[in-house]
Structures are given as C-alpha cells and as structure tokens.
CSV table of C-alpha atoms and ligand atoms in Angstrom, one decimal:
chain,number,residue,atom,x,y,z
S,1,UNK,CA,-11.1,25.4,1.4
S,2,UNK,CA,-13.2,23.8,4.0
S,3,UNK,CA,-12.5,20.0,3.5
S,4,UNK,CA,-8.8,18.2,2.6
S,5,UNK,CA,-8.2,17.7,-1.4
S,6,UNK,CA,-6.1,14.0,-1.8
S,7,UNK,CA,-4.8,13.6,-5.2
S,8,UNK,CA,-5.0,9.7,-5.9
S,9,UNK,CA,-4.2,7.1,-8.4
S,10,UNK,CA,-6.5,4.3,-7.7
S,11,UNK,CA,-4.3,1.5,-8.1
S,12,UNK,CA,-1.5,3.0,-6.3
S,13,UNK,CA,-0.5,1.1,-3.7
S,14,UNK,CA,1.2,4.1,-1.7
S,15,UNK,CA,-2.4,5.9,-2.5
S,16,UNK,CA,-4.3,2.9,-1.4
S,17,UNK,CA,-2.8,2.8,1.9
S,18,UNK,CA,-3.5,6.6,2.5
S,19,UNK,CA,-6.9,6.1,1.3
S,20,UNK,CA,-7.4,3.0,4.0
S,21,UNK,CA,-6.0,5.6,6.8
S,22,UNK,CA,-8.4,8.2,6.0
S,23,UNK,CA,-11.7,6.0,5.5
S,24,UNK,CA,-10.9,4.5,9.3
S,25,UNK,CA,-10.1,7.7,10.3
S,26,UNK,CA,-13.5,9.1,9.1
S,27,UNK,CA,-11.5,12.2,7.6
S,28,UNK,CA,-13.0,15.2,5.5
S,29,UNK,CA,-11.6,14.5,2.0
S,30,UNK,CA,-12.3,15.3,-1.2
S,31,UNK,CA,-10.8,12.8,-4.4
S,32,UNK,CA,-9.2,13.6,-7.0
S,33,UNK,CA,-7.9,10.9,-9.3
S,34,UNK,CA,-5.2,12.0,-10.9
S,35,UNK,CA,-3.9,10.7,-14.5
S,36,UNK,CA,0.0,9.5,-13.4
S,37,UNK,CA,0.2,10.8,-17.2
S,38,UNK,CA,-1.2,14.4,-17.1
S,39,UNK,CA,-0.6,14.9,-13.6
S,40,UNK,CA,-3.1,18.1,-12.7
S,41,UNK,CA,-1.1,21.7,-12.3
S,42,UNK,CA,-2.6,22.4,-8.6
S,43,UNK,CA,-1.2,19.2,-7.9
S,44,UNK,CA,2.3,19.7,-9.3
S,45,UNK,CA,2.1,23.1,-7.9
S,46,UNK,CA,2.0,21.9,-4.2
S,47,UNK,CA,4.0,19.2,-4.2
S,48,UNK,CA,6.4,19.7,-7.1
S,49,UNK,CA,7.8,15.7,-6.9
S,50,UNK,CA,5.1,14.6,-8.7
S,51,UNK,CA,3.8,11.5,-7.2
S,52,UNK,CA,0.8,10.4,-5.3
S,53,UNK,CA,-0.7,10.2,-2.8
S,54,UNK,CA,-0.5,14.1,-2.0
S,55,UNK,CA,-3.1,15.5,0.7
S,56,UNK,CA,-3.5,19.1,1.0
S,57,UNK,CA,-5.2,20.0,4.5
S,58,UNK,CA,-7.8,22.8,4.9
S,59,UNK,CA,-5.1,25.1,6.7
S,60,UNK,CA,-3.1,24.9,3.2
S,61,UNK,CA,-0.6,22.2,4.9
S,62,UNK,CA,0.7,19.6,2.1
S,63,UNK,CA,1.1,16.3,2.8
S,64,UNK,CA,3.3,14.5,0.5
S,65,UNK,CA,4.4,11.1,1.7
S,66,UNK,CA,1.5,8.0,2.2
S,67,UNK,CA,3.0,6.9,5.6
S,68,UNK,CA,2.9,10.7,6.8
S,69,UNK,CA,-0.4,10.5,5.3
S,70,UNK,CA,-1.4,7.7,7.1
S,71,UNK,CA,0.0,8.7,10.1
S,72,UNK,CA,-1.5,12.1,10.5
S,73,UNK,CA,-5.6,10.8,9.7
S,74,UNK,CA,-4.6,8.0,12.6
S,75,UNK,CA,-3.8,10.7,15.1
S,76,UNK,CA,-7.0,12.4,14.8
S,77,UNK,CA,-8.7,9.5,15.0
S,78,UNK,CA,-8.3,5.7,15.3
S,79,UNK,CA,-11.7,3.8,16.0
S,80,UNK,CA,-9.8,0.6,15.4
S,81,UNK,CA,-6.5,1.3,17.0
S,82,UNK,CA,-4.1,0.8,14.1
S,83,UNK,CA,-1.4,2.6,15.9
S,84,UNK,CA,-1.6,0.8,19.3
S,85,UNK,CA,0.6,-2.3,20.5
S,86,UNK,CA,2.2,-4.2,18.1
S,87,UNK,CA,0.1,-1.9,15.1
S,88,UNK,CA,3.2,0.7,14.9
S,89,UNK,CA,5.8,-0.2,17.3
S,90,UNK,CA,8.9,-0.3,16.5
S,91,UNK,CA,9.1,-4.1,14.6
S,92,UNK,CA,6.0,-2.9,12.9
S,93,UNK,CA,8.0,0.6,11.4
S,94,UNK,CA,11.0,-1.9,10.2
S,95,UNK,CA,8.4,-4.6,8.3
S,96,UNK,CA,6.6,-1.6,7.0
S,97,UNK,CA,10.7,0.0,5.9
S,98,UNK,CA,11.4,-3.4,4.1
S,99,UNK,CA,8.1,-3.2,2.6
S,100,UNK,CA,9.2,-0.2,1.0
S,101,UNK,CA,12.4,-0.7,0.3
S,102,UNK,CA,13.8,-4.3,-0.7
S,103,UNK,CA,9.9,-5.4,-1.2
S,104,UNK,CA,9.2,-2.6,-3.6
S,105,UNK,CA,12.0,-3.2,-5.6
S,106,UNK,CA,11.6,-6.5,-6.1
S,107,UNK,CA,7.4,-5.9,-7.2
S,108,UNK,CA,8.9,-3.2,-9.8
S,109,UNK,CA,11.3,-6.1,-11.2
S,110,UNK,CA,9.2,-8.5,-10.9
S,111,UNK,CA,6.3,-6.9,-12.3
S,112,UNK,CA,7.6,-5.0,-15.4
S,113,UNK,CA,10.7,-7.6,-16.1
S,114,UNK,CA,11.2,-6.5,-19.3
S,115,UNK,CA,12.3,-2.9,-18.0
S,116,UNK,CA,15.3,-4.5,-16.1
S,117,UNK,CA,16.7,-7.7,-18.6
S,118,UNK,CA,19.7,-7.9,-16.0
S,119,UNK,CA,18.0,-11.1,-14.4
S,120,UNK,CA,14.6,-12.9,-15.5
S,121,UNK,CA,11.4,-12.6,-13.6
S,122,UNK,CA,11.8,-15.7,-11.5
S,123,UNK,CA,14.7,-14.5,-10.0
S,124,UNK,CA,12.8,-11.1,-9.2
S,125,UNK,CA,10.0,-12.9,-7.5
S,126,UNK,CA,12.3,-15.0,-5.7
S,127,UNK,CA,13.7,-11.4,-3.7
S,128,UNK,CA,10.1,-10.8,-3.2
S,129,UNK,CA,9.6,-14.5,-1.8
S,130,UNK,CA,12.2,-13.2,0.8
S,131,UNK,CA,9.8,-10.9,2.6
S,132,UNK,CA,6.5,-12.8,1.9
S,133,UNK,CA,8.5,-15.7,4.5
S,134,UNK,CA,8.6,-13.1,6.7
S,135,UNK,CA,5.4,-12.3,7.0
S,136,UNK,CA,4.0,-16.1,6.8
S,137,UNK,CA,6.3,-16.3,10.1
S,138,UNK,CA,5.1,-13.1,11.8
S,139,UNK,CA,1.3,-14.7,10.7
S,140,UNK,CA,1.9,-17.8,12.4
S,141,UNK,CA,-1.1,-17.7,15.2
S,142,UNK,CA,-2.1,-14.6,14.3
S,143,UNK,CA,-4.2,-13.0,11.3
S,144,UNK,CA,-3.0,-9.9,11.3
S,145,UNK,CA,0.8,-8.6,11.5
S,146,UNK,CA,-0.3,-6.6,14.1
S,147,UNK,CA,-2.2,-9.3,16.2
S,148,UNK,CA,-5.6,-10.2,16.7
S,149,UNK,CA,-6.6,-6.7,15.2
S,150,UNK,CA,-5.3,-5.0,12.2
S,151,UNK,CA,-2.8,-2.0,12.1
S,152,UNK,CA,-1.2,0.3,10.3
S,153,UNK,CA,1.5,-2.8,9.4
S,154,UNK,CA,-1.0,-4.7,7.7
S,155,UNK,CA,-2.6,-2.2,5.5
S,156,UNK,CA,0.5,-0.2,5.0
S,157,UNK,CA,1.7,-3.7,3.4
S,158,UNK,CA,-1.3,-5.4,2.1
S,159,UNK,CA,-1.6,-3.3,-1.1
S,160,UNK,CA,1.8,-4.4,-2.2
S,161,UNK,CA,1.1,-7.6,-1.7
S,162,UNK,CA,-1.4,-7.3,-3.8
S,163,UNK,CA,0.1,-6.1,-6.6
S,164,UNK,CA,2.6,-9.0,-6.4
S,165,UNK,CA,0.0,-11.6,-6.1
S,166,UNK,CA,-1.7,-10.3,-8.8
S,167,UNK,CA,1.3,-10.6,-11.4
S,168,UNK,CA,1.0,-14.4,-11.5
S,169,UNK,CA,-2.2,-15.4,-9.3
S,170,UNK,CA,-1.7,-18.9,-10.8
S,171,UNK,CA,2.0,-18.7,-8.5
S,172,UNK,CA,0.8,-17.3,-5.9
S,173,UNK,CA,-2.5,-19.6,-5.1
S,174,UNK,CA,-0.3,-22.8,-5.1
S,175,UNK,CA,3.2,-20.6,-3.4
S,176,UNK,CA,3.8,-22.0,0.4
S,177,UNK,CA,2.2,-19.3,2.1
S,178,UNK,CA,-0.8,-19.9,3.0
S,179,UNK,CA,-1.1,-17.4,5.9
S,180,UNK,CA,0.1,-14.6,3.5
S,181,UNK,CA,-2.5,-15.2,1.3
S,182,UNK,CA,-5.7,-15.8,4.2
S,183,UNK,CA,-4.7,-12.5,5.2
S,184,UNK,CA,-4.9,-11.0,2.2
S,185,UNK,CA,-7.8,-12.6,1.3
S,186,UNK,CA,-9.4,-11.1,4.2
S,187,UNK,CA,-8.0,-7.7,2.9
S,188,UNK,CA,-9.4,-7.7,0.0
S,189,UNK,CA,-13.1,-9.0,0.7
S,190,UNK,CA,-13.4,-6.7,3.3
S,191,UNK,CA,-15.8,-3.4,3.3
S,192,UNK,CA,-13.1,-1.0,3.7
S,193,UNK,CA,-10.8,-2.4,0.8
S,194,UNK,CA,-13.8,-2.2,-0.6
S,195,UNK,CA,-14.7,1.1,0.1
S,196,UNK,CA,-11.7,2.6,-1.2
S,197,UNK,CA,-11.5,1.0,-4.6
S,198,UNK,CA,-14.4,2.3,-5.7
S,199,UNK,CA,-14.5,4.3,-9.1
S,200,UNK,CA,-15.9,7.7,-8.3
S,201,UNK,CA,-15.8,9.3,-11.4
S,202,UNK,CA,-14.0,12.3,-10.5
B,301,GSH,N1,7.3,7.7,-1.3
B,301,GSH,C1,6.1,8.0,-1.9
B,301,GSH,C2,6.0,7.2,-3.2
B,301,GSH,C3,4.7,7.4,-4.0
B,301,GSH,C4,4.8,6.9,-5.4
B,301,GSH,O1,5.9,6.5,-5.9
B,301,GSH,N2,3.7,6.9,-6.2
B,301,GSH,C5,3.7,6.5,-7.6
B,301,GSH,C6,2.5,5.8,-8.0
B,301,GSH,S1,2.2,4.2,-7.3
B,301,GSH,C7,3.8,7.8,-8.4
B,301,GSH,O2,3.1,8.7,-8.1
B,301,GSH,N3,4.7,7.8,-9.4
B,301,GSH,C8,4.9,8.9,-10.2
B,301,GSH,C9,4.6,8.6,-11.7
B,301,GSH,O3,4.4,7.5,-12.0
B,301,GSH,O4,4.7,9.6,-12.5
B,301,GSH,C10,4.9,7.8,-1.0
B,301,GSH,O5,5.0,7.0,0.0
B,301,GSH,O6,3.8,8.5,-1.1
C-alpha cells in the first residue's frame, strides 16, 4: 500500500475535520466513503468500533480517532500553522473537549429531538446556546478562535457548528451571535471547506 486509505462519511463532522487536517497538510490519501449503514469489512476489520473517520497509514498503522487524525497530518506538515500559538494550546484542547462533549450532546438532542422526548428541542438548543456564547466571546476582536489565523480549534469546531446551524437556519441567522456565524460563514465559503465536500464518487 503505497498511499494512506481514510474511510469517510461526508457529512461527518468528526470526518470533516480529519479531511480539513489532511487537505492542509497536503497528505497522500485515498477516499473511501463509507455507507454508516453497510459499513465496508476492511474497514470493520481494522478498526473494529465501527465509526469514522478511520485512516489506515501506508506502514499498516490505524488511526482511529479524528483529533488523532488531525493531529498526526499536522505534524508532518502545517503550511498554515494550525498547531502554533493559541491554534492548540492548552485553552484551545479544552474548547475543542467541550466541543465534543457537552456541545455534541446537545447537537444529537437537538437535532434528532424525537429520539430523546425527555425535554423538547428548544431546551436542547438552549445547552448548545451555552457554548456558541463562548465562542462569540473568544471571537470578540478576532476571526478565528485561534487569532488572526485559523487553527486546529476552529476547524476541529466549525463542522459542528455547522450541523447546529443547519437544523433551524431560520434561528440561527437572527440568534445573537453574530461573530459565530461571520466565522462560520467564512468556513464554509472558503476553498478548503470546499475542497473537502466534494462528492467523489468513490
Ligand atoms: N470519537 C470518534 C467519533 C466518530 C463518530 O462518532 N462518527 C460517527 C459518524 S458522524 C460514526 O461513525 N458513527 C457510527 C454509526 O453511525 O454507525 C472520532 O472522533 O473519530
């Protein structure tokens, strides 16, 4: 195996945000997008957990997590500096841990409210409101979370975001944070968002 194999889901948000770490990185990688449904055998058969994003380096070395992911293309290479200064420090690691826990949670609720009846959706966004006032504070004066120059904070973040802004955009384009959604804005109309969202067929 000469190149890396990445098993995907393209609107993963954990796959997205490997996917942004190995376009800037300029990494070998061959896609495969996985159905979350049929989930392919030499998939399963490296990483038994059955979720993606799982990268499989050329040495045979599985990758299974998105940050490790992440983490790992940066190392080799980072043309943009996503892990220097305020990128992946330690404020940045703790943003990106709330992301993933209390953040995530809240996106799951709020997104498929009809899986958990125990509270109605508005009450679901209204945990996820919690971290978006975080980071319209941490954007104050500065587009990125990590500065004047993206990091590995922003897009480790920005797909979840996302998602949560897409579940009511009608919310979202009148919700009192304007910073959040300028930066994500910027996300999403830029090349390398861009880039990575394309369908490729395979
Ligand atoms: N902690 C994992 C989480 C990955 C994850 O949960 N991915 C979802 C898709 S967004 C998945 O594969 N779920 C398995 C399934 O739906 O069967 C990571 O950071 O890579």
């Amino acid at each position: 195996m000469s190149s890396a194999i990445l098993y995907t889901f393209r609107r993963c948000p954990y796959a997205i945000r490997a996917r942004l770490a190995l376009a800037v990185s300029q990494v070998d990688v061959v896609h495969h997008e996985v159905s979350l449904r049929d989930k392919p055998a030499a998939m399963l058969a490296i990483s038994p957990k059955g979720t993606v994003p799982v990268l499989q380096l050329a040495d045979g070395h599985v990758l299974e997590q998105s940050l490790e992911i992440m983490l790992w293309a940066l190392a080799r290479h980072d043309p943009q500096g996503w892990l220097t200064g305020a990128g992946w420090d330690a404020s940045a690691q703790q943003l990106v841990a709330r992301n993933d826990g209390e953040f995530k949670c809240a996106l799951d609720r709020y997104k498929y409210p009809e899986r958990f009846p125990e509270q109605d959706q508005v009450c679901y966004r209204q945990q996820g409101e919690a971290f978006l006032l975080a980071l319209e504070q941490r954007l104050a004066g500065q587009p990125w979370l990590a500065g004047a120059q993206a990091g590995v904070v922003d897009m480790a973040i920005l797909p979840f975001v996302r998602q949560f802004a897409h579940v009511d955009k009608a919310w979202f384009v009148e919700a009192p944070y304007p910073k959040v959604r300028q930066w994500l804005t910027a996300f999403l109309d830029s090349a390398l968002f861009l880039g990575v969202m394309e369908k490729t067929g395979a």
